[in-house]
XYZ file of C-alpha atoms in Angstrom:
64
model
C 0.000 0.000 0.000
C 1.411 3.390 -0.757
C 1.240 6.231 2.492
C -0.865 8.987 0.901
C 1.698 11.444 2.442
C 4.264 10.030 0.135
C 2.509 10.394 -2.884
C 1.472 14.540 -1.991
C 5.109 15.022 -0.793
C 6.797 13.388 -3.031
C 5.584 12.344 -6.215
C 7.901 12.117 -8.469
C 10.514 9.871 -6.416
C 7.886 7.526 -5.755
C 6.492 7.275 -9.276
C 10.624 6.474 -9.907
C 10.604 3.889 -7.471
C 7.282 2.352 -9.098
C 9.072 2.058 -12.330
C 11.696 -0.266 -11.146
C 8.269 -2.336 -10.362
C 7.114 -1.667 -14.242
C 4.472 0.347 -13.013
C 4.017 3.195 -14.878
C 1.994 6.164 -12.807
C 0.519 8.651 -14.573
C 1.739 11.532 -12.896
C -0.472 14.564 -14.742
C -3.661 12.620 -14.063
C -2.895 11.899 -10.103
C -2.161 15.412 -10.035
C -5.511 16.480 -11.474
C -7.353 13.782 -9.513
C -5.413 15.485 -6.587
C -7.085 19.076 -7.550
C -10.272 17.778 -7.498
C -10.356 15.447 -4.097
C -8.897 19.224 -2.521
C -11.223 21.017 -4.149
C -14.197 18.489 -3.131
C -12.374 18.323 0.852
C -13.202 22.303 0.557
C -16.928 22.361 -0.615
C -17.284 19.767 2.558
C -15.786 21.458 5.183
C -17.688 24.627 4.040
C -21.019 22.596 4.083
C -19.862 21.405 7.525
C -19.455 25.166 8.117
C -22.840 26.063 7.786
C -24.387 23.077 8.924
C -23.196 23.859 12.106
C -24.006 27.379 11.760
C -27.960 26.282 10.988
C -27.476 23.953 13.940
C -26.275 26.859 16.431
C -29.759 28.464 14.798
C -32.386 25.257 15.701
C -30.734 25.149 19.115
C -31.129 28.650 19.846
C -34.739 28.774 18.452
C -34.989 25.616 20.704
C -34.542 27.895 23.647
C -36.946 30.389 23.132
């Protein structure tokens, strides 16, 4: 298994080391697959965000 801190950090060393394996990793299309997962990671904490804001909201109305 390959330690997803490696393959941020480090790419291109590791994608050397998996050719002495004859594995050939695409390095363009991690890095674009890469984009995306960060860019989906931000669009959930920011629904998080205001889930929790909403939430603050019920509990207060709660109160009332």
């Amino acid at each position: 298994m390959l330690d997803q801190k490696l393959l941020r950090t480090d790419l291109h060393a590791l994608a050397e080391h998996l050719a002495t394996r004859r594995f050939k990793l695409d390095i363009v299309a991690f890095q674009k697959l890469e984009e995306e997962r960060k860019a989906l990671q931000l669009d959930v904490e920011r629904l998080q965000q205001v889930r929790n804001e909403h939430s603050k909201h019920i509990g207060k109305a709660k109160a009332r």
